[in-house]
Amino acid sequence: MKKHVIFIVTIILFLIGYTYLQPTSEILTCDASYKCTLTKELAGFIKTSSEFTVDKNTVIEYKKDDSFHVLNKNITAGPVYKLSNGEVIKPFREYTIDDLKDTIDDDILANSTDFNVYLKEPSAGYNIQSYADKFDYITWLIYWILFIFAIIYFAKFSRKIKSKETENNAEETSNEQENTVE
């Protein structure tokens, strides 16, 4: 009974952690007063928001990740905002650009240009969204749950095999003892 409670608590803690770390939506909007609001949606229904203020001297850069992915080598990138007071803000957990190597620099240039236009003309506003979505959230959640159940299944399966081996060894030992007694 105690093992089942620990297992259930572990699954619940995993789901809470996964939900916190994997957003289903991330949108950054900046208004005419240089106030930016980051709105995140977690698990499809929990909404959080945070704010920060940029100024005319804010610089946008992109953090790139060019690791190998399942199907091919894509490059992903996300914005990093360097404020004039030295603060660095990386608002998104997911990336905003996911493209082949040939066009990623063009996309980064276009997004950077949009932000720089906003800094010069704040009345135009600025809006950017990450690739976080509900489909990816649910898909990865299912994969993780299946992975956990597979580990549990193999752990129980290997335990059964060990117990059968122990029983067989015990039988062989008792048979050997009976043969030596005769």
XYZ file of C-alpha atoms in Angstrom:
182
model
C 0.000 0.000 0.000
C 2.825 2.414 0.880
C 4.482 1.861 -2.521
C 1.247 2.762 -4.316
C 0.887 6.010 -2.367
C 4.494 6.968 -3.155
C 3.894 6.165 -6.831
C 0.710 8.254 -6.986
C 2.367 11.195 -5.212
C 5.329 10.946 -7.603
C 3.035 11.022 -10.651
C 1.132 14.019 -9.252
C 4.356 15.914 -8.529
C 5.630 15.093 -12.009
C 2.424 16.387 -13.617
C 2.563 19.602 -11.577
C 6.233 20.131 -12.470
C 5.670 19.370 -16.133
C 2.685 21.723 -16.256
C 4.738 24.510 -14.678
C 7.712 23.999 -16.993
C 5.867 23.404 -20.271
C 3.569 26.283 -21.270
C 0.783 25.873 -23.809
C 0.947 29.509 -24.912
C 3.431 32.377 -24.551
C 2.707 35.861 -25.885
C 4.696 39.048 -25.335
C 2.979 42.360 -26.103
C 4.442 45.823 -25.634
C 2.380 48.994 -25.598
C 3.018 52.653 -26.417
C 4.478 53.362 -22.946
C 7.231 50.709 -23.431
C 5.523 48.402 -20.940
C 5.726 44.767 -21.998
C 3.420 42.059 -20.693
C 4.292 38.378 -20.969
C 1.209 36.179 -20.791
C 1.692 32.443 -20.340
C -0.921 29.755 -20.339
C -0.096 26.576 -18.441
C -1.917 23.274 -19.035
C -4.361 25.089 -21.303
C -6.251 26.877 -18.526
C -3.908 28.450 -15.940
C -2.925 31.966 -17.018
C -0.010 33.900 -15.604
C 1.409 37.235 -16.580
C 4.468 39.280 -15.782
C 5.562 42.718 -16.823
C 8.775 44.531 -17.574
C 9.585 47.871 -19.081
C 11.907 48.478 -22.005
C 13.364 51.770 -23.144
C 14.791 53.184 -26.368
C 18.214 51.701 -25.581
C 16.996 48.110 -25.187
C 18.795 45.666 -27.434
C 17.290 42.458 -28.788
C 19.487 39.439 -29.446
C 18.633 35.848 -30.252
C 19.773 32.777 -28.388
C 20.240 29.958 -30.903
C 20.042 26.216 -30.390
C 21.293 24.123 -33.288
C 21.167 20.697 -31.675
C 19.991 17.629 -33.562
C 16.274 16.977 -33.442
C 14.380 13.783 -34.132
C 13.737 14.239 -37.839
C 16.511 16.560 -38.983
C 18.863 19.260 -37.823
C 16.828 22.385 -37.246
C 17.921 25.566 -35.636
C 15.686 27.166 -33.082
C 16.050 30.626 -31.621
C 14.385 32.843 -29.091
C 14.718 36.526 -28.232
C 16.775 37.865 -25.347
C 16.118 41.481 -24.363
C 19.049 43.413 -22.886
C 17.752 46.432 -21.006
C 19.783 49.604 -20.587
C 20.065 48.996 -16.817
C 22.001 45.773 -17.519
C 19.087 43.418 -16.870
C 18.708 40.538 -19.332
C 15.248 39.093 -19.969
C 14.630 35.840 -21.807
C 10.840 35.774 -21.651
C 10.018 32.547 -23.466
C 10.565 28.956 -22.434
C 9.809 27.812 -25.984
C 11.476 29.262 -29.055
C 9.975 31.789 -31.443
C 11.859 30.707 -34.563
C 12.104 27.101 -35.672
C 13.479 26.863 -39.155
C 16.071 25.375 -41.398
C 19.531 26.909 -41.244
C 19.105 28.707 -44.578
C 16.343 31.078 -43.452
C 16.865 31.492 -39.716
C 19.127 34.530 -40.051
C 16.508 36.238 -42.235
C 13.786 35.517 -39.648
C 15.962 36.841 -36.825
C 16.701 39.985 -38.831
C 12.996 40.532 -39.565
C 11.985 40.063 -35.907
C 14.804 42.306 -34.713
C 13.758 44.957 -37.226
C 10.154 44.787 -35.927
C 11.388 45.338 -32.378
C 13.653 48.215 -33.408
C 10.765 49.866 -35.287
C 8.703 49.540 -32.107
C 11.446 51.225 -30.067
C 11.442 54.188 -32.473
C 7.643 54.305 -32.814
C 6.125 52.787 -29.651
C 2.585 53.618 -30.768
C 2.924 50.820 -33.328
C 3.165 48.264 -30.515
C 5.110 45.031 -30.519
C 3.799 41.488 -30.377
C 5.657 38.180 -30.519
C 4.564 34.640 -29.719
C 6.502 31.456 -29.032
C 5.855 28.032 -30.534
C 4.321 26.718 -27.315
C 0.983 25.047 -28.010
C -1.496 22.600 -26.493
C -0.763 19.833 -29.002
C 2.933 19.683 -28.071
C 2.059 19.876 -24.380
C -0.362 16.959 -24.582
C 1.880 14.923 -26.896
C 4.916 15.219 -24.610
C 2.747 14.606 -21.552
C 1.549 11.330 -23.072
C 5.119 10.353 -23.972
C 6.331 11.055 -20.421
C 3.470 9.121 -18.833
C 4.088 6.149 -21.152
C 7.793 6.338 -20.307
C 7.019 6.248 -16.573
C 4.659 3.293 -16.986
C 7.253 1.476 -19.118
C 9.850 1.909 -16.391
C 7.403 0.625 -13.780
C 6.444 -2.320 -15.974
C 10.070 -3.320 -16.587
C 10.874 -2.891 -12.896
C 8.028 -5.242 -11.940
C 8.910 -7.639 -14.759
C 12.558 -7.816 -13.681
C 11.473 -8.298 -10.059
C 9.295 -11.259 -11.106
C 12.193 -12.768 -13.044
C 14.501 -12.362 -10.038
C 11.958 -13.949 -7.702
C 11.549 -16.906 -10.101
C 15.340 -17.274 -10.302
C 15.543 -17.180 -6.531
C 12.828 -19.852 -6.286
C 14.617 -22.007 -8.873
C 17.934 -21.594 -7.052
C 16.266 -22.481 -3.760
C 14.736 -25.619 -5.331
C 18.058 -26.644 -6.852
C 19.813 -26.109 -3.527
C 17.212 -28.164 -1.665
C 17.425 -30.914 -4.327
C 21.222 -30.937 -4.018
C 20.958 -31.152 -0.229
C 18.482 -34.048 -0.518
C 20.843 -35.858 -2.909
C 23.818 -35.408 -0.574
C 21.823 -36.677 2.423
C 20.878 -39.907 0.663
